[in-house]
């Protein structure tokens, strides 16, 4: 195929990974990316955590909140926001699926389900934790050698740094305290360690957090020749993937500034529009494999906040270490995280992952006269992610007769925890109590967050080995029964796991993109 055109729907890290691999590996190929939300930063897709000015950062987060962006949305020339009094936004930069206004989705059993609508997607707002899947978290039909290769490539694309904050003496002290508590029950190599994160450590000790910008790399560098074969259109809503005789022929896209609609032909369409809106767009386009939207999983999360105890930590770090660390942190006051540790998933005894964020202040304000306020040794915000076993019944479904706020068949999410999950959540809660006591004193006791809170939504466009109704796409993410149509994102992950999913989804995308590149004449 000479000089093929690829349309990518969605500008998050996964759409970006497809764009990068395809432009770099298919000579002459052109990638046109459509993003429903606005561009937030001068460099497209940059993490908003890198924005130094607090007001600018807040604005960038607000305009990412789609139907909940209120007046800012209107100022972009979009129809009035559908914000309602008293609603809450799950996390800054995201908007709830069930936001309660007109055209809202229905998700009472999964109330914290959310999305981001902006260039860079959730990847402009994420925490950047990028551990690798282990043991049964990996997709079984991809062999270990290929996994290792795909993960290496995904780490390169996301600028993963394995030793972030490794020089934090307090961070190292926290690892030692966890090691003392859990040493005897974890397999070799799966004990407490630093959490790999996506970002570039800077000479001053701060971090430049990664978003779609680093994944796109040369595609958004005007000096690089690759940039001539890449277009990114923000505020452009893809309303339909057009399919003729079993083959995707392109997309219909609405320019949200002018309200004009046009057809854009393509040799390949990649839909990477998140785990809810990817299946919704396929459904709206008449592409409806049995498993579409089903097998929804996430990570039930138990979290707590702990005040670091001076006597405990001083076994491993000195006052002088702390002074040096406070001086280093003061260089970058807008980014409150000082160290990130974890205990990864392992089998058979630890099917959980613990994430431990060390920061100078607790994540919620404590009154100045609170006995635990202003702790010189700081605080840890930590949580266990647990597994959800995939079941057909847990699903997002779509109603052709009820349009949502964008005019798409509206979503209803149905989701339930079973005994399996309850048992693992109880075991993780017990471990969290032990971890907290090992480090200091709870100022927020362990608690299970409402379903959807992990923001790691998986399974709704899962890949599988056979077109037997239990998967939406083949092992290379090609939608069953439609040529030239590929899905990307956490929705493709079919396993029960606890790993933060983005690195894994980028790895799956690299696999899909390499296969697509072959077909396009790489
Ligand atoms: P997204 O990043 O969600 O991007 C999808 C894009 O598609 C959106 O911008 C959307 O507007 C666009 N879109 C949707 N429909 C259409 C349409 N019809 N037309 C055009 N565009 C459309 N993951 C981790 O692995 N580690 C973490 O530490 C982590 N922390 C997180 C913290 C926060 C606060 C948040 C919000 C998320 C976090 N995540 C984390 C999740 C992570 O951000 C996602 O896994 C990742 O962004 C998924 O990438 P994606 O490209 O598949 O989707």
Coordinates of C-alpha atoms and ligand atoms in Angstrom, one line a residue:
X1 CA 0.0 0.0 0.0
X2 CA 1.7 3.2 -1.0
X3 CA 1.6 6.1 1.5
X4 CA -1.3 4.8 3.6
X5 CA -3.4 7.0 5.9
X6 CA -4.1 6.0 9.4
X7 CA -6.8 7.7 11.6
X8 CA -6.2 7.5 15.3
X9 CA -9.2 8.3 17.6
X10 CA -8.0 9.6 21.0
X11 CA -4.7 11.3 21.9
X12 CA -3.9 9.5 25.2
X13 CA -0.7 7.5 25.6
X14 CA -2.1 4.6 23.6
X15 CA -3.3 6.5 20.6
X16 CA 0.1 8.2 20.7
X17 CA 1.9 4.9 20.8
X18 CA 0.1 3.7 17.7
X19 CA 0.9 7.0 15.9
X20 CA 4.6 6.8 16.8
X21 CA 5.2 3.2 15.8
X22 CA 3.2 3.5 12.6
X23 CA 4.8 6.7 11.4
X24 CA 8.3 5.4 12.2
X25 CA 7.8 1.9 10.7
X26 CA 5.7 2.5 7.6
X27 CA 7.5 4.6 4.9
X28 CA 5.3 7.4 3.7
X29 CA 2.4 6.6 6.1
X30 CA 0.5 9.6 7.4
X31 CA -1.3 9.5 10.8
X32 CA -4.2 11.8 11.5
X33 CA -5.2 11.9 15.1
X34 CA -8.6 13.3 16.3
X35 CA -9.1 14.3 19.9
X36 CA -12.5 15.4 21.3
X37 CA -11.0 17.7 24.0
X38 CA -8.9 20.8 23.9
X39 CA -5.2 21.1 23.8
X40 CA -4.0 22.1 27.3
X41 CA -0.3 23.0 27.0
X42 CA 1.9 24.5 24.3
X43 CA 3.5 21.1 23.8
X44 CA 0.6 18.8 22.9
X45 CA -0.1 16.1 25.5
X46 CA 2.3 17.3 28.2
X47 CA 1.5 16.3 31.8
X48 CA -0.3 19.1 33.6
X49 CA 1.9 18.2 36.6
X50 CA 4.7 20.0 34.8
X51 CA 2.8 23.3 34.8
X52 CA 4.5 25.4 37.5
X53 CA 1.8 28.1 37.8
X54 CA -1.0 26.9 40.1
X55 CA -3.7 28.9 38.3
X56 CA -2.6 27.7 34.9
X57 CA -2.5 24.1 36.2
X58 CA -6.0 24.4 37.7
X59 CA -7.3 25.9 34.4
X60 CA -5.8 23.0 32.4
X61 CA -7.4 20.5 34.7
X62 CA -10.8 22.2 34.5
X63 CA -11.0 22.3 30.7
X64 CA -10.3 18.6 30.7
X65 CA -13.5 17.9 32.5
X66 CA -15.7 17.6 29.4
X67 CA -19.4 17.9 30.4
X68 CA -18.3 19.1 33.9
X69 CA -16.0 21.8 32.6
X70 CA -18.8 24.4 33.1
X71 CA -18.2 27.9 31.9
X72 CA -14.7 27.1 30.6
X73 CA -16.3 24.7 28.2
X74 CA -18.6 27.4 27.1
X75 CA -15.8 29.8 26.6
X76 CA -14.3 27.3 24.1
X77 CA -17.4 27.8 22.0
X78 CA -18.9 24.5 23.1
X79 CA -22.5 24.1 24.3
X80 CA -23.2 24.9 27.9
X81 CA -21.8 22.5 30.4
X82 CA -24.2 20.2 32.1
X83 CA -22.7 20.7 35.6
X84 CA -25.3 20.4 38.3
X85 CA -25.2 21.8 41.8
X86 CA -23.6 19.5 44.4
X87 CA -22.0 17.1 42.0
X88 CA -18.4 16.1 42.6
X89 CA -15.6 15.4 40.1
X90 CA -13.8 12.2 40.8
X91 CA -10.3 13.5 40.4
X92 CA -9.1 16.9 39.1
X93 CA -8.8 16.7 35.3
X94 CA -11.5 14.0 35.0
X95 CA -15.3 13.9 34.7
X96 CA -17.6 11.3 36.0
X97 CA -19.5 9.0 33.6
X98 CA -22.5 9.4 35.9
X99 CA -22.3 13.2 36.5
X100 CA -25.9 13.6 37.2
X101 CA -26.7 16.2 34.6
X102 CA -28.7 15.9 31.4
X103 CA -27.3 13.2 29.1
X104 CA -25.3 11.7 32.0
X105 CA -24.4 8.0 31.9
X106 CA -25.8 5.7 34.6
X107 CA -23.3 4.1 36.9
X108 CA -24.7 3.8 40.4
X109 CA -22.8 0.5 40.9
X110 CA -19.6 2.0 39.6
X111 CA -20.0 5.6 40.8
X112 CA -16.4 6.8 40.5
X113 CA -16.1 5.8 36.8
X114 CA -14.5 8.8 35.1
X115 CA -12.8 10.0 31.9
X116 CA -10.6 12.9 30.8
X117 CA -11.4 14.8 27.6
X118 CA -8.3 16.7 26.5
X119 CA -5.2 16.3 24.3
X120 CA -3.2 13.6 26.2
X121 CA -6.3 12.1 27.7
X122 CA -5.9 10.8 31.3
X123 CA -2.2 10.7 30.4
X124 CA -2.1 14.4 31.0
X125 CA -3.3 13.9 34.6
X126 CA -1.9 10.5 35.7
X127 CA 0.4 9.6 38.5
X128 CA 2.8 8.1 36.1
X129 CA 3.3 4.8 38.0
X130 CA 4.6 2.3 35.4
X131 CA 5.4 -1.1 37.0
X132 CA 5.4 -4.2 34.7
X133 CA 2.8 -7.0 34.8
X134 CA 4.0 -10.1 36.5
X135 CA 3.0 -13.8 36.8
X136 CA -0.7 -14.3 35.8
X137 CA -1.1 -10.5 35.3
X138 CA 0.5 -11.0 31.8
X139 CA -1.7 -12.0 28.9
X140 CA -1.1 -15.8 28.6
X141 CA -1.0 -16.0 24.8
X142 CA 2.0 -13.7 24.5
X143 CA 5.1 -15.6 25.5
X144 CA 7.6 -14.3 28.0
X145 CA 10.3 -13.4 25.6
X146 CA 7.9 -11.3 23.6
X147 CA 6.5 -9.6 26.7
X148 CA 10.0 -8.6 27.7
X149 CA 10.6 -7.1 24.3
X150 CA 7.3 -5.3 24.2
X151 CA 7.7 -3.9 27.8
X152 CA 11.2 -2.7 26.9
X153 CA 9.8 -0.8 23.9
X154 CA 6.8 0.5 26.0
X155 CA 9.2 1.8 28.7
X156 CA 11.2 3.6 26.1
X157 CA 8.1 5.2 24.6
X158 CA 6.9 6.4 28.1
X159 CA 10.4 7.4 29.4
X160 CA 10.1 5.1 32.3
X161 CA 12.6 5.7 35.1
X162 CA 13.1 2.8 37.5
X163 CA 15.1 4.6 40.1
X164 CA 13.0 7.7 40.5
X165 CA 13.6 9.3 43.9
X166 CA 16.0 6.4 44.8
X167 CA 18.2 8.9 46.5
X168 CA 15.5 9.9 49.0
X169 CA 16.9 8.8 52.4
X170 CA 13.4 8.9 53.9
X171 CA 12.1 6.9 50.9
X172 CA 14.8 4.3 51.5
X173 CA 14.0 4.3 55.2
X174 CA 10.3 3.5 54.4
X175 CA 11.4 0.6 52.2
X176 CA 13.5 -0.8 55.1
X177 CA 10.6 -0.6 57.5
X178 CA 8.3 -2.4 55.0
X179 CA 11.1 -5.0 54.4
X180 CA 11.3 -5.7 58.1
X181 CA 7.5 -6.2 58.2
X182 CA 7.1 -8.4 55.1
X183 CA 10.5 -10.0 54.4
X184 CA 9.5 -13.5 55.3
X185 CA 6.4 -13.8 53.1
X186 CA 7.5 -12.4 49.7
X187 CA 9.4 -14.2 47.0
X188 CA 13.0 -13.2 46.2
X189 CA 13.0 -10.1 44.0
X190 CA 9.4 -9.1 44.8
X191 CA 9.9 -7.2 48.1
X192 CA 9.6 -3.4 48.7
X193 CA 11.3 -1.4 45.9
X194 CA 11.1 2.0 44.3
X195 CA 8.1 2.4 42.0
X196 CA 9.0 2.8 38.3
X197 CA 7.5 6.1 37.0
X198 CA 7.2 7.7 33.6
X199 CA 9.3 10.8 33.6
X200 CA 12.7 12.3 33.1
X201 CA 14.6 13.2 36.3
X202 CA 16.0 16.7 36.0
X203 CA 19.4 17.8 37.2
X204 CA 17.9 19.8 40.1
X205 CA 16.3 16.6 41.5
X206 CA 12.8 17.4 40.2
X207 CA 10.9 15.3 37.7
X208 CA 9.5 16.2 34.3
X209 CA 6.5 13.9 34.2
X210 CA 5.7 12.1 30.9
X211 CA 2.5 12.3 29.0
X212 CA 1.5 11.6 25.4
X213 CA 4.1 14.3 24.4
X214 CA 7.0 12.0 25.1
X215 CA 5.3 9.1 23.4
X216 CA 4.7 11.2 20.3
X217 CA 8.3 12.4 20.4
X218 CA 9.5 13.4 16.9
X219 CA 5.9 13.5 15.6
X220 CA 5.4 16.8 17.5
X221 CA 8.9 18.2 17.0
X222 CA 8.6 20.6 14.0
X223 CA 12.4 20.1 13.3
X224 CA 11.9 16.3 12.9
X225 CA 11.0 15.0 9.4
X226 CA 8.4 12.6 11.0
X227 CA 6.3 15.6 12.0
X228 CA 5.4 16.2 8.4
X229 CA 3.5 12.9 8.4
X230 CA 1.5 13.6 11.6
X231 CA -1.6 15.8 12.2
X232 CA -3.3 16.3 15.6
X233 CA -6.7 17.9 15.6
X234 CA -8.1 18.9 19.0
X235 CA -11.8 19.6 19.7
X236 CA -12.6 17.1 17.0
X237 CA -15.2 14.4 17.9
X238 CA -15.3 11.2 15.9
X239 CA -18.9 10.3 15.8
X240 CA -18.7 7.1 13.7
X241 CA -16.3 4.6 12.3
X242 CA -17.6 4.0 8.7
X243 CA -17.6 0.3 7.7
X244 CA -18.4 -1.0 4.2
X245 CA -18.4 -4.7 3.3
X246 CA -16.7 -5.7 6.5
X247 CA -13.9 -3.2 6.2
X248 CA -13.4 0.2 8.0
X249 CA -13.2 2.9 5.4
X250 CA -12.6 5.9 7.6
X251 CA -14.3 8.1 10.2
X252 CA -16.9 10.8 10.4
X253 CA -15.6 13.6 12.5
X254 CA -17.3 16.7 13.9
X255 CA -15.2 19.9 14.3
X256 CA -16.5 21.1 17.7
X257 CA -15.4 24.7 16.9
X258 CA -17.3 25.1 13.7
X259 CA -19.9 22.3 14.1
X260 CA -18.9 21.0 10.6
X261 CA -18.9 17.3 10.0
X262 CA -16.8 15.6 7.4
X263 CA -15.7 12.1 6.3
X264 CA -12.0 11.3 6.6
X265 CA -11.0 8.2 4.6
X266 CA -8.4 5.8 6.1
X267 CA -6.6 2.6 5.3
X268 CA -6.6 1.8 9.0
X269 CA -8.7 3.2 11.9
X270 CA -7.3 2.8 15.5
X271 CA -9.8 3.6 18.2
X272 CA -8.0 4.4 21.5
X273 CA -10.7 6.5 23.1
X274 CA -10.6 4.9 26.6
X275 CA -12.3 1.8 28.1
X276 CA -15.8 3.3 28.0
X277 CA -15.8 5.5 24.9
X278 CA -14.0 3.0 22.7
X279 CA -16.8 0.4 23.0
X280 CA -19.4 3.2 22.8
X281 CA -18.0 4.5 19.5
X282 CA -17.9 0.9 18.1
X283 CA -21.5 0.3 19.2
X284 CA -22.6 3.6 17.7
X285 CA -20.9 2.5 14.4
X286 CA -22.8 -0.7 14.3
X287 CA -19.7 -2.8 15.3
X288 CA -21.1 -5.0 18.1
X289 CA -19.2 -8.1 19.0
X290 CA -20.9 -10.0 21.9
X291 CA -18.1 -9.2 24.4
X292 CA -18.2 -5.4 23.5
X293 CA -18.3 -3.5 26.8
X294 CA -18.4 -6.7 28.9
X295 CA -15.8 -8.2 31.3
X296 CA -15.2 -4.8 32.8
X297 CA -12.6 -4.9 35.5
X298 CA -10.6 -2.4 37.6
X299 CA -8.6 -2.5 40.8
X300 CA -10.6 -2.3 44.0
X301 CA -8.5 0.0 46.1
X302 CA -8.0 0.2 49.8
X303 CA -6.2 3.4 50.9
X304 CA -5.0 5.1 54.1
X305 CA -2.7 8.0 55.2
X306 CA 0.0 7.5 57.8
X307 CA 2.1 10.1 59.7
X308 CA 5.7 8.9 59.5
X309 CA 7.0 8.1 63.1
X310 CA 10.3 9.8 63.9
X311 CA 11.5 6.9 66.2
X312 CA 10.7 4.3 63.5
X313 CA 12.3 6.1 60.6
X314 CA 15.3 7.2 62.5
X315 CA 16.5 3.6 62.6
X316 CA 17.3 4.2 58.9
X317 CA 17.5 7.9 58.2
X318 CA 19.1 10.7 60.1
X319 CA 18.0 14.3 60.9
X320 CA 20.8 15.5 58.5
X321 CA 19.3 13.3 55.7
X322 CA 16.0 14.9 56.3
X323 CA 17.4 18.4 56.2
X324 CA 19.1 17.7 52.9
X325 CA 15.9 16.2 51.5
X326 CA 13.7 19.1 52.6
X327 CA 16.1 21.5 50.9
X328 CA 16.0 19.5 47.7
X329 CA 12.2 19.4 47.8
X330 CA 11.8 23.1 48.3
X331 CA 13.2 23.6 44.7
X332 CA 10.0 22.3 43.3
X333 CA 7.2 23.1 45.7
X334 CA 4.4 22.6 43.2
X335 CA 5.0 18.9 43.0
X336 CA 4.4 17.4 46.4
X337 CA 5.6 13.8 45.9
X338 CA 9.0 13.2 47.4
X339 CA 9.4 9.4 46.9
X340 CA 7.4 6.5 45.6
X341 CA 7.7 2.9 46.8
X342 CA 5.8 -0.2 46.3
X343 CA 5.4 -3.9 47.0
X344 CA 4.6 -5.5 43.6
X345 CA 2.2 -8.3 42.8
X346 CA 3.6 -11.8 43.3
X347 CA 2.2 -15.3 43.4
X348 CA 1.1 -17.3 45.3
X349 CA 0.9 -15.2 48.4
X350 CA 0.8 -11.5 47.4
X351 CA -1.8 -11.0 44.6
X352 CA -1.9 -7.3 45.4
X353 CA 0.2 -4.3 44.7
X354 CA 1.0 -1.7 47.4
X355 CA 1.8 1.8 46.3
X356 CA 3.4 4.1 48.9
X357 CA 3.6 7.8 48.1
X358 CA 5.8 9.8 50.5
X359 CA 5.0 13.6 50.7
X360 CA 5.7 16.5 53.0
X361 CA 2.0 17.1 53.6
X362 CA -1.0 14.8 53.9
X363 CA -3.3 14.8 50.9
X364 CA -6.1 16.5 52.8
X365 CA -5.7 19.6 55.0
X366 CA -5.3 19.1 58.8
X367 CA -6.2 22.0 61.1
X368 CA -3.0 23.8 62.3
X369 CA -3.7 22.7 65.9
X370 CA -4.3 19.1 65.0
X371 CA -1.8 16.9 67.0
X372 CA -0.7 15.2 63.8
X373 CA -0.3 18.4 61.7
X374 CA 3.0 19.6 60.6
X375 CA 5.0 16.5 61.0
X376 CA 8.6 17.2 60.0
X377 CA 9.2 13.6 58.8
X378 CA 6.2 13.8 56.5
X379 CA 3.3 11.5 55.6
X380 CA 2.7 8.5 53.4
X381 CA -0.4 8.1 51.3
X382 CA -0.6 4.4 50.6
X383 CA -3.0 2.0 49.0
X384 CA -3.4 -1.6 48.0
X385 CA -4.7 -2.4 44.5
X386 CA -6.5 -5.7 44.4
X387 CA -7.9 -7.9 41.6
X388 CA -11.3 -8.1 39.9
X389 CA -12.0 -11.4 38.2
X390 CA -13.5 -10.7 34.7
X391 CA -17.2 -11.7 34.3
X392 CA -19.5 -11.1 31.4
X393 CA -22.1 -9.6 33.8
X394 CA -19.8 -6.6 34.7
X395 CA -20.3 -4.4 31.8
X396 CA -20.9 -1.1 30.2
X397 CA -24.0 -1.3 27.9
X398 CA -25.4 1.2 25.4
X399 CA -28.9 2.3 24.8
X400 CA -29.8 3.3 21.2
X401 CA -32.9 5.1 22.3
X402 CA -31.3 7.4 24.9
X403 CA -28.7 9.8 23.6
X404 CA -26.0 10.9 26.0
X405 CA -24.7 14.5 26.2
X406 CA -22.6 14.0 23.1
X407 CA -25.5 12.3 21.2
X408 CA -24.0 8.8 21.5
X409 CA -26.1 5.8 22.7
X410 CA -26.0 6.3 26.5
X411 CA -24.0 4.2 28.8
X412 CA -25.1 2.1 31.8
X413 CA -22.5 0.4 33.9
X414 CA -23.3 -2.7 35.9
X415 CA -20.7 -4.0 38.3
X416 CA -20.5 -6.2 41.3
X417 CA -17.8 -7.5 43.7
X418 CA -18.1 -11.2 44.4
X419 CA -16.7 -13.4 47.2
X420 CA -13.4 -13.7 45.4
X421 CA -12.9 -10.0 45.5
X422 CA -14.2 -9.5 49.0
X423 CA -11.7 -12.1 50.3
X424 CA -8.7 -10.4 48.6
X425 CA -9.9 -7.0 49.7
X426 CA -10.0 -8.2 53.3
X427 CA -6.5 -9.7 53.0
X428 CA -5.2 -6.5 51.5
X429 CA -6.8 -4.3 54.2
X430 CA -5.1 -6.4 56.9
X431 CA -1.7 -6.0 55.1
X432 CA -2.3 -2.3 54.9
X433 CA -2.8 -2.1 58.6
X434 CA 0.5 -3.9 59.1
X435 CA 2.3 -1.6 56.6
X436 CA 0.8 1.5 58.3
X437 CA 1.9 0.4 61.8
X438 CA 5.3 -0.4 60.5
X439 CA 5.8 3.2 59.3
X440 CA 3.9 5.3 61.8
X441 CA 0.4 6.3 62.9
X442 CA -2.8 6.2 60.8
X443 CA -4.3 9.7 60.3
X444 CA -6.8 8.1 57.9
X445 CA -7.7 4.5 58.6
X446 CA -7.7 2.0 55.7
X447 CA -10.9 2.2 53.7
X448 CA -12.2 0.7 50.5
X449 CA -12.8 3.4 47.8
X450 CA -16.1 3.3 45.8
X451 CA -16.0 1.2 42.7
X452 CA -14.4 3.0 39.7
X453 CA -12.0 4.9 41.9
X454 CA -8.8 3.2 40.5
X455 CA -9.4 4.9 37.1
X456 CA -7.9 1.7 35.7
X457 CA -10.8 0.4 33.6
X458 CA -10.1 -2.7 31.7
X459 CA -11.6 -5.6 29.7
X460 CA -14.3 -3.8 27.7
X461 CA -12.6 -4.4 24.4
X462 CA -10.5 -7.4 25.5
X463 CA -8.3 -9.3 23.2
X464 CA -8.5 -13.1 22.9
X465 CA -7.4 -16.0 20.8
X466 CA -10.8 -16.9 19.3
X467 CA -13.9 -15.2 18.0
X468 CA -16.0 -17.0 20.5
X469 CA -17.9 -14.2 22.1
X470 CA -15.4 -13.7 25.0
X471 CA -13.3 -11.2 23.2
X472 CA -13.7 -8.1 21.0
X473 CA -10.4 -8.3 19.1
X474 CA -7.7 -10.8 18.1
X475 CA -4.3 -11.1 19.8
X476 CA -3.1 -8.1 17.7
X477 CA -6.1 -6.0 18.8
X478 CA -7.8 -6.2 15.4
X479 CA -11.6 -6.2 15.9
X480 CA -13.1 -9.5 15.0
X481 CA -15.0 -9.4 11.8
X482 CA -14.0 -5.9 10.6
X483 CA -10.8 -5.4 8.6
X484 CA -8.8 -2.3 9.1
X485 CA -10.2 -1.6 12.6
X486 CA -8.0 -1.8 15.7
X487 CA -8.8 -1.1 19.3
X488 CA -6.2 0.3 21.9
X489 CA -6.2 1.1 25.6
X490 CA -6.8 -0.6 28.9
X491 CA -10.0 -2.1 27.5
X492 CA -7.8 -4.6 25.6
X493 CA -6.4 -6.2 28.8
X494 CA -8.2 -9.5 29.5
X495 CA -6.5 -10.6 32.8
X496 CA -7.3 -10.1 36.4
X497 CA -4.4 -8.0 37.7
X498 CA -3.3 -5.3 40.0
X499 CA -0.6 -3.6 37.9
X500 CA -1.1 0.1 36.9
X501 CA -2.3 -0.6 33.4
X502 CA -0.8 2.0 31.1
X503 CA 2.6 0.5 30.5
X504 CA 0.9 -2.9 29.8
X505 CA -1.5 -1.2 27.4
X506 CA 1.3 0.6 25.6
X507 CA 3.0 -2.8 25.2
X508 CA -0.2 -4.3 23.8
X509 CA -0.4 -1.3 21.4
X510 CA 3.2 -1.8 20.3
X511 CA 2.3 -5.4 19.4
X512 CA -0.8 -4.2 17.5
X513 CA 1.0 -1.4 15.7
X514 CA 3.8 -3.7 14.6
X515 CA 1.2 -6.2 13.1
X516 CA -0.7 -3.3 11.5
X517 CA 2.5 -1.9 10.1
X518 CA 3.2 -5.2 8.3
X519 CA -0.2 -5.0 6.6
X520 CA 0.4 -1.4 5.6
X521 CA 3.6 -2.3 3.9
X522 CA 6.3 -1.7 6.5
Ligands
LIG1 P1 -6.9 8.2 27.6 O1 -5.7 8.7 28.2 O2 -8.1 8.2 28.5 O3 -7.2 9.0 26.3 C1 -8.4 8.8 25.5 C2 -8.7 10.0 24.7 O4 -9.7 9.7 23.8 C3 -9.3 11.1 25.6 O5 -8.5 12.3 25.5 C4 -10.7 11.4 25.0 O6 -11.1 12.7 25.0 C5 -10.5 10.9 23.6 N1 -11.8 10.5 23.0 C6 -12.8 9.7 23.5 N2 -13.8 9.6 22.6 C7 -13.4 10.3 21.5 C8 -14.0 10.5 20.2 N3 -15.2 9.9 19.9 N4 -13.4 11.3 19.3 C9 -12.2 11.9 19.6 N5 -11.5 11.7 20.8 C10 -12.1 10.9 21.7 N6 -2.3 4.7 35.0 C11 -1.1 4.1 35.3 O7 -0.7 3.1 34.6 N7 -0.4 4.5 36.3 C12 -0.8 5.6 37.1 O8 -0.1 6.0 38.0 C13 -2.0 6.2 36.8 N8 -2.5 7.2 37.5 C14 -3.6 7.9 37.1 C15 -4.0 9.0 37.9 C16 -5.0 9.8 37.4 C17 -5.4 11.1 38.2 C18 -5.7 9.5 36.2 C19 -6.9 10.3 35.7 C20 -5.4 8.3 35.5 C21 -4.3 7.5 36.0 N9 -3.9 6.4 35.3 C22 -2.8 5.7 35.7 C23 -4.6 5.9 34.1 C24 -3.9 6.3 32.8 O9 -4.0 7.7 32.7 C25 -4.6 5.6 31.7 O10 -4.3 4.3 31.8 C26 -4.1 6.1 30.3 O11 -4.2 7.5 30.1 C27 -4.9 5.4 29.2 O12 -4.5 5.8 28.0 P2 -5.5 5.8 26.7 O13 -4.7 6.5 25.6 O14 -6.0 4.5 26.5 O15 -6.8 6.7 27.1

